[in-house]
Backbone as JSON Lines, residues from 0, in Angstrom:
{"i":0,"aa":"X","n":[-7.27,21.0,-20.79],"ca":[-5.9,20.93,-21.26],"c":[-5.93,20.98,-22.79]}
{"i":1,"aa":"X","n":[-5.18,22.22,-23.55],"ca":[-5.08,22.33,-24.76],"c":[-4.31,20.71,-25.69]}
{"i":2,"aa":"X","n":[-5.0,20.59,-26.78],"ca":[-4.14,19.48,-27.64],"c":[-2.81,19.21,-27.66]}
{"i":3,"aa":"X","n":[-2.01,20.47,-27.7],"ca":[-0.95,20.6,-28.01],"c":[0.18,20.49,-27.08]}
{"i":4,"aa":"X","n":[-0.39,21.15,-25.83],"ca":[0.28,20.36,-24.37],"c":[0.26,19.31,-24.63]}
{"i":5,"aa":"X","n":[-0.72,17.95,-24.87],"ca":[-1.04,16.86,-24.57],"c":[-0.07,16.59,-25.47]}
{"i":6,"aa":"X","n":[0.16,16.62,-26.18],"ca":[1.38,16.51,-27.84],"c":[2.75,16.62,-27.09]}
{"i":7,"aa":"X","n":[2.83,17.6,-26.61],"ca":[4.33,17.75,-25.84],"c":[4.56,17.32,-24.55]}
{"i":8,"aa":"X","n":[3.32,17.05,-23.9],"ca":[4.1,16.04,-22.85],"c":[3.75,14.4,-22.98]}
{"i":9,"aa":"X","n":[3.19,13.98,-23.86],"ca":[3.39,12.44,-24.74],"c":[4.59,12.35,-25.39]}
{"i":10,"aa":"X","n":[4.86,12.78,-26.23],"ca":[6.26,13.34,-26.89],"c":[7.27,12.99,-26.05]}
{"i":11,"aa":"X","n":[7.67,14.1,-24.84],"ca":[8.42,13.83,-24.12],"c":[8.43,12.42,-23.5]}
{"i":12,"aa":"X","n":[7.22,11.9,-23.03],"ca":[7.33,10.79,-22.7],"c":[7.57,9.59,-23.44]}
{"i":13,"aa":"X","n":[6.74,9.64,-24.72],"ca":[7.8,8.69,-25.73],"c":[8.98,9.06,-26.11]}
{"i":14,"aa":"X","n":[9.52,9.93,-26.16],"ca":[10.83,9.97,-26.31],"c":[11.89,9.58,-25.44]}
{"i":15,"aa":"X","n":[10.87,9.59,-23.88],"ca":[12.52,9.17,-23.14],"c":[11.79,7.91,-22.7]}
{"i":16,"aa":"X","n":[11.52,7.0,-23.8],"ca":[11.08,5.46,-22.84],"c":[11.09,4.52,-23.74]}
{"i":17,"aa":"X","n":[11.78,3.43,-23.4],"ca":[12.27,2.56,-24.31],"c":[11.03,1.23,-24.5]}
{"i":18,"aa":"X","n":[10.15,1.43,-23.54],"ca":[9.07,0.08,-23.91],"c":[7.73,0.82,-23.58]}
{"i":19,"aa":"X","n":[7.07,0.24,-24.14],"ca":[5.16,0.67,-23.8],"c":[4.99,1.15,-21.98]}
{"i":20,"aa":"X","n":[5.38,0.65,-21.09],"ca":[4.64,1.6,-19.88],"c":[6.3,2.22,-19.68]}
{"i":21,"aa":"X","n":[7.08,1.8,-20.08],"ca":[8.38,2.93,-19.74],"c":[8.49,4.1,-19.45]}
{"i":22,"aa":"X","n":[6.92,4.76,-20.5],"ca":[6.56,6.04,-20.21],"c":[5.83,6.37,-19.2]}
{"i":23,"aa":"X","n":[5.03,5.25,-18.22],"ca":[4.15,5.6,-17.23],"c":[4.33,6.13,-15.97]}
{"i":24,"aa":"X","n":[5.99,6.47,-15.59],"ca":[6.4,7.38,-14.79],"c":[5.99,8.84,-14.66]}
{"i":25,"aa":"X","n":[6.3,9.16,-16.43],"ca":[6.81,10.55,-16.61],"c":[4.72,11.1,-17.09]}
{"i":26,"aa":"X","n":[4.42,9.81,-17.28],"ca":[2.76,10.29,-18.01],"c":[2.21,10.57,-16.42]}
{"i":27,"aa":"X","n":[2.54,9.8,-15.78],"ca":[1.32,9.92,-13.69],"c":[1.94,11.53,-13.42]}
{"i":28,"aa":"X","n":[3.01,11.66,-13.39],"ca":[3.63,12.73,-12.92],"c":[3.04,13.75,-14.17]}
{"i":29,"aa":"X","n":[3.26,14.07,-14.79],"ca":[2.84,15.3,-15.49],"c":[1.5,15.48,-15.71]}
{"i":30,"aa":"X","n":[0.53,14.61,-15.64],"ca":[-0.79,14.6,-15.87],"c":[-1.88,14.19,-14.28]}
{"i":31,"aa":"X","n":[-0.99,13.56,-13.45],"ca":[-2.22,12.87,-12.06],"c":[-1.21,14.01,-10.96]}
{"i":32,"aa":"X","n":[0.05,13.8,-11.04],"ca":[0.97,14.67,-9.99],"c":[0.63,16.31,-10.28]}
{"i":33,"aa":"X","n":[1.42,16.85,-11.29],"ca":[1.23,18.09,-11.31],"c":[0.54,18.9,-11.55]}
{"i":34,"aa":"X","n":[-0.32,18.46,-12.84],"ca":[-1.56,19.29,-13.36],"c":[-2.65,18.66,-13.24]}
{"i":35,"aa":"X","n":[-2.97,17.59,-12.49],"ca":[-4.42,16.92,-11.93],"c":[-5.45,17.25,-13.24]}
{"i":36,"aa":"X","n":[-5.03,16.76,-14.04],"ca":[-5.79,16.36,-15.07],"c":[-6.2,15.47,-15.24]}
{"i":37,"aa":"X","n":[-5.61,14.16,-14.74],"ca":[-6.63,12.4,-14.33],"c":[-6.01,12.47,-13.08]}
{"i":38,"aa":"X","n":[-7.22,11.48,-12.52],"ca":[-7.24,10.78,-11.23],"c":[-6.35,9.58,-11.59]}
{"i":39,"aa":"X","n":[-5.67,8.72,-10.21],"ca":[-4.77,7.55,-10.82],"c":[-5.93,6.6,-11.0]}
{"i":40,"aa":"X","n":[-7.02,6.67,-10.75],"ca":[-8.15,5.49,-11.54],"c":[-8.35,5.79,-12.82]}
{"i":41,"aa":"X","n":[-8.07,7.04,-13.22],"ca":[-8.33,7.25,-14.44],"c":[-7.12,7.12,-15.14]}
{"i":42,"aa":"X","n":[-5.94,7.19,-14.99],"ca":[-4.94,6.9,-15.49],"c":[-4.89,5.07,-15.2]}
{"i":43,"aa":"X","n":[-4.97,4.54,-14.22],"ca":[-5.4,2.96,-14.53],"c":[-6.16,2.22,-15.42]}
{"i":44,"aa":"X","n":[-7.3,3.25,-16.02],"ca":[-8.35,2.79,-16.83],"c":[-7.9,3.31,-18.13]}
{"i":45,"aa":"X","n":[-7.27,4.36,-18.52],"ca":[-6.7,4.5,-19.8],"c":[-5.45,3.18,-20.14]}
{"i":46,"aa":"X","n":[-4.68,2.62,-19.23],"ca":[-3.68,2.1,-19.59],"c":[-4.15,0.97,-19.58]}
{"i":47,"aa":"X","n":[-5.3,0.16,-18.65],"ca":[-5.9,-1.2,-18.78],"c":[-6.96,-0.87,-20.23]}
{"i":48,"aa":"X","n":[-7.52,0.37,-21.09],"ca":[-8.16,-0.18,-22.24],"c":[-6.95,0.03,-23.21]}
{"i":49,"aa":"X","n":[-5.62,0.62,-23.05],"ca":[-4.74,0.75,-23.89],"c":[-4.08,-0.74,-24.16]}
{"i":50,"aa":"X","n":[-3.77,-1.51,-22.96],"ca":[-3.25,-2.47,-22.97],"c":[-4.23,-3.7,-23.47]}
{"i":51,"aa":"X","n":[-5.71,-4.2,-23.42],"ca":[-6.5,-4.82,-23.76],"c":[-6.74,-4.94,-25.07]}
{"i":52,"aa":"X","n":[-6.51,-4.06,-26.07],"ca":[-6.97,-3.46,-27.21],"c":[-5.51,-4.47,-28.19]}
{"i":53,"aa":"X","n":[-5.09,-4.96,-29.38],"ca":[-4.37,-5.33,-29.73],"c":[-3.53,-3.87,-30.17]}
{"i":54,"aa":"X","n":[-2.15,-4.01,-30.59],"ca":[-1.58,-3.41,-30.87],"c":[0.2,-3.13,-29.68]}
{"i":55,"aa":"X","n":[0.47,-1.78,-30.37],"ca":[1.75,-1.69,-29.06],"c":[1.38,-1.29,-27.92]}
{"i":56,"aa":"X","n":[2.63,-1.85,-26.71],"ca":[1.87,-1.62,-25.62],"c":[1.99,-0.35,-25.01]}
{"i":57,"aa":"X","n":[2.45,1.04,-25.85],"ca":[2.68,2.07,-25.57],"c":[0.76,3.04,-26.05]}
{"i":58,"aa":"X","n":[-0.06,2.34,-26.58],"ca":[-1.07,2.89,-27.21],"c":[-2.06,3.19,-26.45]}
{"i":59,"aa":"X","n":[-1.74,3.16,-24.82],"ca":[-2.59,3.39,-23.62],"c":[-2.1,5.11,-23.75]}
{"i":60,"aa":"X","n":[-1.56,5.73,-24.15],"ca":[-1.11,7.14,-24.36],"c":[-2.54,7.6,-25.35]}
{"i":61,"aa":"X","n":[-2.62,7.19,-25.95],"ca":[-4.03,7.35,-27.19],"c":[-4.96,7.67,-26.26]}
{"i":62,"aa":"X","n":[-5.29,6.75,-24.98],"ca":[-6.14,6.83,-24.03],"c":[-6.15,7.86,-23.24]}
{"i":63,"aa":"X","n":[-4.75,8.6,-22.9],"ca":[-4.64,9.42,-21.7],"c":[-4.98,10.0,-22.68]}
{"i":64,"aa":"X","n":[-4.93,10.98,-23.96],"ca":[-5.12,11.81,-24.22],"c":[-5.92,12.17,-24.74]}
{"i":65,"aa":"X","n":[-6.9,10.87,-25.16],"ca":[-8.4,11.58,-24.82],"c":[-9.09,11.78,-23.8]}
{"i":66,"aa":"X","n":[-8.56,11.07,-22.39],"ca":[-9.53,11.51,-20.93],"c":[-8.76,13.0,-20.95]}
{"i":67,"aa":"X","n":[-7.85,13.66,-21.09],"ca":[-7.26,15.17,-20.91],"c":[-7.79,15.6,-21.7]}
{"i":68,"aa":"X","n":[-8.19,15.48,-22.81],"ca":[-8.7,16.82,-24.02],"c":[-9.59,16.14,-24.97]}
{"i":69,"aa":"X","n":[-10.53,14.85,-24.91],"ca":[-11.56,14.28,-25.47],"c":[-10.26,13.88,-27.29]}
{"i":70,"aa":"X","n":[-11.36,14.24,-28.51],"ca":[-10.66,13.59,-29.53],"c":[-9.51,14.44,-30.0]}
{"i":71,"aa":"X","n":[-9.39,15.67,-29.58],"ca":[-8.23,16.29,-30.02],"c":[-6.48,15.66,-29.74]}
{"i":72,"aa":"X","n":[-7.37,15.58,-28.08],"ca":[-6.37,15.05,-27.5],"c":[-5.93,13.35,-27.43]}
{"i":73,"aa":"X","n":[-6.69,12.92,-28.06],"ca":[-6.3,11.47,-28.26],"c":[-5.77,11.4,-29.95]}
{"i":74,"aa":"X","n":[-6.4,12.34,-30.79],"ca":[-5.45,12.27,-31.84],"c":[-3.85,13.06,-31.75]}
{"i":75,"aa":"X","n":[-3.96,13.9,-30.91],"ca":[-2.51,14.85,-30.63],"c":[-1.61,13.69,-29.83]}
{"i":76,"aa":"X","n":[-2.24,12.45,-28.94],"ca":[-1.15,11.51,-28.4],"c":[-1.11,10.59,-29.28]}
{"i":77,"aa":"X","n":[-1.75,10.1,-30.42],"ca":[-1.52,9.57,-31.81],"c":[-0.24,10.04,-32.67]}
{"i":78,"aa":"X","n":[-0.43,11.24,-32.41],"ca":[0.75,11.68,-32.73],"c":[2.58,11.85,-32.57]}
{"i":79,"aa":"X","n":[2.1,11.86,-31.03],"ca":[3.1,12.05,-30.5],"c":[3.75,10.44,-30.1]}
{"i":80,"aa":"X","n":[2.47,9.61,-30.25],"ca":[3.64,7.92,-30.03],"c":[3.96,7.9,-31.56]}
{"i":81,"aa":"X","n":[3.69,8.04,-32.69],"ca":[4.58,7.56,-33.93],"c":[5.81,8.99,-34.08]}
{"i":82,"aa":"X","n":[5.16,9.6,-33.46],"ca":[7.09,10.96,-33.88],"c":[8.36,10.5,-33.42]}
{"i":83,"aa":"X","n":[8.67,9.42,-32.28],"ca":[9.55,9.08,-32.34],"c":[10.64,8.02,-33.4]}
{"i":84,"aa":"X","n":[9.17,7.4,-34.0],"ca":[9.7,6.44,-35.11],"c":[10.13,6.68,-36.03]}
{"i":85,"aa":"X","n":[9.89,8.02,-36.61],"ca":[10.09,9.16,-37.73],"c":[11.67,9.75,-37.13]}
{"i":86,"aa":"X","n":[12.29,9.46,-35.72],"ca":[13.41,10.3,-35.39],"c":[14.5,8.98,-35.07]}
{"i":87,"aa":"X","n":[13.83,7.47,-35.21],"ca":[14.81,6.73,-34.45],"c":[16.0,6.25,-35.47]}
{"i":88,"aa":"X","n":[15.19,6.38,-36.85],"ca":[16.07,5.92,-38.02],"c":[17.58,6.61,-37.86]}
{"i":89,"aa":"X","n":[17.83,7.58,-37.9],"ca":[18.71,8.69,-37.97],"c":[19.88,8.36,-36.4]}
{"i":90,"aa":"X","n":[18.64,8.15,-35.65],"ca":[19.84,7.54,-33.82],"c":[20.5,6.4,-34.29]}
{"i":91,"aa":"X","n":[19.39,5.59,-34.72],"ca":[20.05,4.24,-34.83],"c":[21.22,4.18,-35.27]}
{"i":92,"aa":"X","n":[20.89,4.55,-36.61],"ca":[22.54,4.75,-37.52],"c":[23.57,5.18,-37.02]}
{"i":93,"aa":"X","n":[23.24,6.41,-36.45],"ca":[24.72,6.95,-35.4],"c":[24.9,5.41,-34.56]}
{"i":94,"aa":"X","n":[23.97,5.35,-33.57],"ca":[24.44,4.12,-32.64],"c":[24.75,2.81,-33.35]}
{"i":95,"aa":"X","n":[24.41,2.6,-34.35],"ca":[24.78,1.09,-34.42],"c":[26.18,1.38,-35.18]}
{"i":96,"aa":"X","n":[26.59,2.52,-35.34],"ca":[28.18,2.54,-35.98],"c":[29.16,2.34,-34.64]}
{"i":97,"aa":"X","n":[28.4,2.99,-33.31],"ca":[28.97,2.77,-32.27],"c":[28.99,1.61,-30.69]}
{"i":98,"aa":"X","n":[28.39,1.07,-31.36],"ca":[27.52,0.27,-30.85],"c":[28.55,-1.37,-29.8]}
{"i":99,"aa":"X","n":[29.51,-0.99,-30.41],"ca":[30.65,-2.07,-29.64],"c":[31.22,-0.85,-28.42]}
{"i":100,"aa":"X","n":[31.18,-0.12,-28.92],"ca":[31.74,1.19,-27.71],"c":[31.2,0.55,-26.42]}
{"i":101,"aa":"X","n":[31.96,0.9,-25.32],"ca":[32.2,0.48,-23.7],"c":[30.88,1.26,-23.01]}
{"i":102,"aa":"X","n":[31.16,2.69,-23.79],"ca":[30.22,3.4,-23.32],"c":[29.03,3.34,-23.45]}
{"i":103,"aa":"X","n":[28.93,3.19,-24.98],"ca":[27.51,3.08,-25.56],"c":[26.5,1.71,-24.88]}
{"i":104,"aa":"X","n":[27.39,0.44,-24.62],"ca":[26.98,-0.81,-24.11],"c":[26.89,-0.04,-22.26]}
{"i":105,"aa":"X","n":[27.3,0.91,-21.45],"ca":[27.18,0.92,-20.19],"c":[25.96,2.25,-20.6]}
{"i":106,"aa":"X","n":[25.93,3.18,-21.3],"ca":[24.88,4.04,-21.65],"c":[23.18,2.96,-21.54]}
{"i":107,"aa":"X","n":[23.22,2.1,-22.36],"ca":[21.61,1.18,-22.42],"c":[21.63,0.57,-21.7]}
{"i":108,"aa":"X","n":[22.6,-0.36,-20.49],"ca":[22.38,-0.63,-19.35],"c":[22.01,0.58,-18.48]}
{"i":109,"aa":"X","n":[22.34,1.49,-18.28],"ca":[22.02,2.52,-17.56],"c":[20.44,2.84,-17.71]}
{"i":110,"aa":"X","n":[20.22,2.97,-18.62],"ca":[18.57,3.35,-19.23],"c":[17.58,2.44,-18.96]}
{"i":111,"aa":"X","n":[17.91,1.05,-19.09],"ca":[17.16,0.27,-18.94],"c":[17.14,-0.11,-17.44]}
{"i":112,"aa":"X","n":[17.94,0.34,-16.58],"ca":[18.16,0.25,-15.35],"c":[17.37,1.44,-14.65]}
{"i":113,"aa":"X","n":[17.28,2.47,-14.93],"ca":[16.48,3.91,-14.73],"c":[15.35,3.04,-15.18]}
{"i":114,"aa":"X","n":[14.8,2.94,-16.11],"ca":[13.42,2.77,-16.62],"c":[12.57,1.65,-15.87]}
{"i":115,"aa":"X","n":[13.18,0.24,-14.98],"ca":[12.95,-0.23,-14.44],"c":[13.01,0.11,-13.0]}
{"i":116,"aa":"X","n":[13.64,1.21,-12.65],"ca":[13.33,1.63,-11.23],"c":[12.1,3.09,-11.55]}
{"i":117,"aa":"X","n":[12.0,3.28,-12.36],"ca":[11.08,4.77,-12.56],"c":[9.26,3.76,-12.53]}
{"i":118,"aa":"X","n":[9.75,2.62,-13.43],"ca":[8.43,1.63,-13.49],"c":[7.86,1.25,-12.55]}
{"i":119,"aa":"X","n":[8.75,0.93,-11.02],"ca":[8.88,0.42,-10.06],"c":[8.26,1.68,-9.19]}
{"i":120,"aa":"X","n":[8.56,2.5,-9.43],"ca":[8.17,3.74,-8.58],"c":[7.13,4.34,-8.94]}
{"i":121,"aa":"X","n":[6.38,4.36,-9.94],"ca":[4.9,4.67,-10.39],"c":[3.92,3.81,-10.45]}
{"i":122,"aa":"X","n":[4.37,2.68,-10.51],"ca":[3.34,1.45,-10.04],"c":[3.18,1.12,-8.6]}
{"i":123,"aa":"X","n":[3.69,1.77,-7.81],"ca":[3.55,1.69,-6.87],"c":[1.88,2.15,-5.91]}
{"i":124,"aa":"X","n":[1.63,3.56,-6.15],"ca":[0.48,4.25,-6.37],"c":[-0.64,3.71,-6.99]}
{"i":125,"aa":"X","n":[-0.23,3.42,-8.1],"ca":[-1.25,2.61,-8.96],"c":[-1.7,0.95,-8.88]}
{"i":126,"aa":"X","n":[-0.99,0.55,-8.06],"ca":[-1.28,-0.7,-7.17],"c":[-2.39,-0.4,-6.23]}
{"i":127,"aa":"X","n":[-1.64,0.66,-5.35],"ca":[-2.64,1.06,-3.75],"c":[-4.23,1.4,-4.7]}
{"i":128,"aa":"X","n":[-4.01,1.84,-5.57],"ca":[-5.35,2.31,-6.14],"c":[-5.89,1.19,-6.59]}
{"i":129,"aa":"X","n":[-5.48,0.44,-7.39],"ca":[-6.11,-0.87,-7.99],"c":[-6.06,-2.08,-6.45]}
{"i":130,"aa":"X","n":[-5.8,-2.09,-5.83],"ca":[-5.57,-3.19,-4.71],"c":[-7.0,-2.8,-3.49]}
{"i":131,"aa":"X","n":[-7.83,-3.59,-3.76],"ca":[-8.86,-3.33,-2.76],"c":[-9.6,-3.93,-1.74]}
{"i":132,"aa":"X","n":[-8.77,-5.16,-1.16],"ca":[-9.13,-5.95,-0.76],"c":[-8.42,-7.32,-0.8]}
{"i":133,"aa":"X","n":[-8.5,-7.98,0.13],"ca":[-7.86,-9.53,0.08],"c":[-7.76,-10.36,-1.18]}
{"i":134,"aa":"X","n":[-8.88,-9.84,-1.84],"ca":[-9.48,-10.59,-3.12],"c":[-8.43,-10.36,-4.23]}
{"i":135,"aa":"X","n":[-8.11,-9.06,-4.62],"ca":[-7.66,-8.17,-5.19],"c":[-5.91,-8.43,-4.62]}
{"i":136,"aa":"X","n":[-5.45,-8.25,-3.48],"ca":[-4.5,-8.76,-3.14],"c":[-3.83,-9.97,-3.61]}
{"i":137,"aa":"X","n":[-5.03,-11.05,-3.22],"ca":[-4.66,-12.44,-3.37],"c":[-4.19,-12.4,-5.12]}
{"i":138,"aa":"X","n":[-5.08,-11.97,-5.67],"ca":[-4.88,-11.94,-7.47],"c":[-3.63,-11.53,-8.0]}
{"i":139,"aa":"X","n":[-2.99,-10.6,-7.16],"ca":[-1.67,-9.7,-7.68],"c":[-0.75,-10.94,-7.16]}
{"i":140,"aa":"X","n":[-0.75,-11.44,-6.11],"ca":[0.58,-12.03,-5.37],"c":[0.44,-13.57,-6.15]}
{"i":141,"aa":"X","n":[-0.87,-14.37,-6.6],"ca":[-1.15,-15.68,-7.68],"c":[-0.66,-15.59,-8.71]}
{"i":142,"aa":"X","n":[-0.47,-14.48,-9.52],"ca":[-0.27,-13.99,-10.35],"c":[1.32,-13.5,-11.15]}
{"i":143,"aa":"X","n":[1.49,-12.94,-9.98],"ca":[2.61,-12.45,-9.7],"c":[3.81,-14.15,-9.62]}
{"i":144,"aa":"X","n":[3.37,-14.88,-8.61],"ca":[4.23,-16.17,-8.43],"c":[3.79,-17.13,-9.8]}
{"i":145,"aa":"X","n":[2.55,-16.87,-10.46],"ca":[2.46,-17.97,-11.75],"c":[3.35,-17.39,-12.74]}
{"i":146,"aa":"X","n":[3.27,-16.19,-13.05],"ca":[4.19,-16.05,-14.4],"c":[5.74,-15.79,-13.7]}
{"i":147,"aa":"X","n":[6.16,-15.79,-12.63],"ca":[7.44,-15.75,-12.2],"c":[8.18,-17.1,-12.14]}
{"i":148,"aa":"X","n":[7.44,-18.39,-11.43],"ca":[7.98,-19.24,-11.42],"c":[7.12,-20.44,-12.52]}
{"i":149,"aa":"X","n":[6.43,-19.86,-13.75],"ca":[5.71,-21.49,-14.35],"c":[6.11,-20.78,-16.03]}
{"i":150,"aa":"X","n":[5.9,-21.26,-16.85],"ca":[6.06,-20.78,-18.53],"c":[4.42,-20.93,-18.83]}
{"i":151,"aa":"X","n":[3.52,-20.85,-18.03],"ca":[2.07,-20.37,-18.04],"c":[1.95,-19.18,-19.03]}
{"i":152,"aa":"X","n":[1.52,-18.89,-20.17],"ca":[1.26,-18.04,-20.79],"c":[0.6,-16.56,-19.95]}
{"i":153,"aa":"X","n":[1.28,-15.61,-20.05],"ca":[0.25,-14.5,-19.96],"c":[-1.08,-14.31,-20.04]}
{"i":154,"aa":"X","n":[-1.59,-14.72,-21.32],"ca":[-3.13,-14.69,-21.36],"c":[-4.06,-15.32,-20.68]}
{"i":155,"aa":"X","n":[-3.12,-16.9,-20.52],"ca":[-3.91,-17.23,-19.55],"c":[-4.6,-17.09,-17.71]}
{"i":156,"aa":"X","n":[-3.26,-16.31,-17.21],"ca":[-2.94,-15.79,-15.97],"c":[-4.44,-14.55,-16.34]}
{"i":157,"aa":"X","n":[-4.37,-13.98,-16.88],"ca":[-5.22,-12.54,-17.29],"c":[-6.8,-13.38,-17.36]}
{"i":158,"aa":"X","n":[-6.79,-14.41,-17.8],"ca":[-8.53,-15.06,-18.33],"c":[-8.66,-15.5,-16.8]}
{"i":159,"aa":"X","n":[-8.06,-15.93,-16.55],"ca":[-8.12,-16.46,-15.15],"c":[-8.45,-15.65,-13.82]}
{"i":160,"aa":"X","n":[-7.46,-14.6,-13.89],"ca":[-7.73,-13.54,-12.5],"c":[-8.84,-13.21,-13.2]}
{"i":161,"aa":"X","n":[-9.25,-12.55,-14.29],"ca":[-10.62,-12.01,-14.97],"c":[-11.72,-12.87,-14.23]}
{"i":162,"aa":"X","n":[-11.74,-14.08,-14.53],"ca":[-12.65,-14.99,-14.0],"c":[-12.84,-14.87,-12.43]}
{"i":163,"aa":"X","n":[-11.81,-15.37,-11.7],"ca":[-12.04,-14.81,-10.51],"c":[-12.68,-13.91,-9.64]}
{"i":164,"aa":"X","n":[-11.9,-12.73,-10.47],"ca":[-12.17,-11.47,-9.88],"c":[-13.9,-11.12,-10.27]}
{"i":165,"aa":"X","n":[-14.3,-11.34,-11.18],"ca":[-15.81,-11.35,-11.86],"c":[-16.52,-12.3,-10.66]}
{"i":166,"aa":"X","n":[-16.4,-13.47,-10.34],"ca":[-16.66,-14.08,-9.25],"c":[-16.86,-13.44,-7.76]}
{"i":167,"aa":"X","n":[-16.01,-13.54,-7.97],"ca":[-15.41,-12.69,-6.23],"c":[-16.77,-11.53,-6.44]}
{"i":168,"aa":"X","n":[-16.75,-10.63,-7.25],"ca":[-18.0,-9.34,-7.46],"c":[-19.04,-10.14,-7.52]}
{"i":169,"aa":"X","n":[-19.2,-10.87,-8.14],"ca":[-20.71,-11.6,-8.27],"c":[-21.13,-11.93,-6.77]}
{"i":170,"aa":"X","n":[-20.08,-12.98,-6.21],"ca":[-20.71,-13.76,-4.75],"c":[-19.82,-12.66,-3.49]}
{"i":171,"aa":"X","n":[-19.83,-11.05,-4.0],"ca":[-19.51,-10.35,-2.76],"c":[-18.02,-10.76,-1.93]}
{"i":172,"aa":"X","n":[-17.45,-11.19,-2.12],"ca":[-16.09,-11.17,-1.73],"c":[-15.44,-10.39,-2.24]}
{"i":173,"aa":"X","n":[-14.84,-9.73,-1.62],"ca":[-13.67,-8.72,-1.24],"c":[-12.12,-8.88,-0.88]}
């Protein structure tokens, strides 16, 4: 896959996504769906070293686009996550003049409502792929109920299944 594809379909995907995996609909589909350029393990493993790494949580794109086109292509999706920041100054201003508008307030409910069912629908796949076992099961659904119902920090939920799951491989449980 040429650099420059990789440029225009990051692009597109930062452009229509309002948070770090917002884009991970439109990235599985154009890169694991249509042009089988990653496997969804390989698209799991770009977005788990994108997400591990400090920084925004959109910088797992850096990742896809070097497994598609090595360093070209991870500097061409470098690219393409800061071009939107260079275009938002100019929206903003329009929108925040309009920004009490009926419409404009039912317009970003709308988006953020799409973006949470598009999230919902590409993680789906990428679950079945990451989910391998009871072990693996059990971790998503512990996990899932600690940061839903406790003010348990994130990091710690993450050191924790880490631990586990490292366990579980060590003494063969599945």
């Amino acid at each position: 896959m040429s650099w420059w594809l990789v440029y225009v379909l990051l692009l597109k995907a930062s452009l229509t996504s309002f948070s770090g995996l917002g884009s991970l609909p439109m990235v599985r589909n154009d890169f694991v769906v249509e042009r089988h350029v990653l496997s969804d393990r390989e698209l799991n493993t770009a977005v788990a070293a994108g997400r591990t790494g400090p920084g925004p949580f959109g910088l797992y794109l850096v990742c896809v686009g070097y497994v598609a086109d090595g360093i070209p292509g991870a500097l061409a999706a470098g690219a393409a996550l800061v071009t939107p920041a260079f275009l938002a100054l100019p929206a903003m201003l329009w929108i925040g003049k309009r920004a009490d508008s009926p419409f404009i307030k039912r317009l970003i409910r709308s988006v953020v409502l799409s973006g949470a069912g598009l999230l919902l629908a590409s993680n789906i796949p990428l679950a079945r792929d990451a989910i391998q076992g009871p072990l693996t099961l059990s971790l998503l659904v512990a996990s899932a109920a600690v940061l839903t119902f406790t003010k348990i920090e994130t990091v710690w939920v993450i050191l924790a299944g880490a631990i586990v799951g490292m366990a579980g491989h060590y003494l063969q449980i599945s």
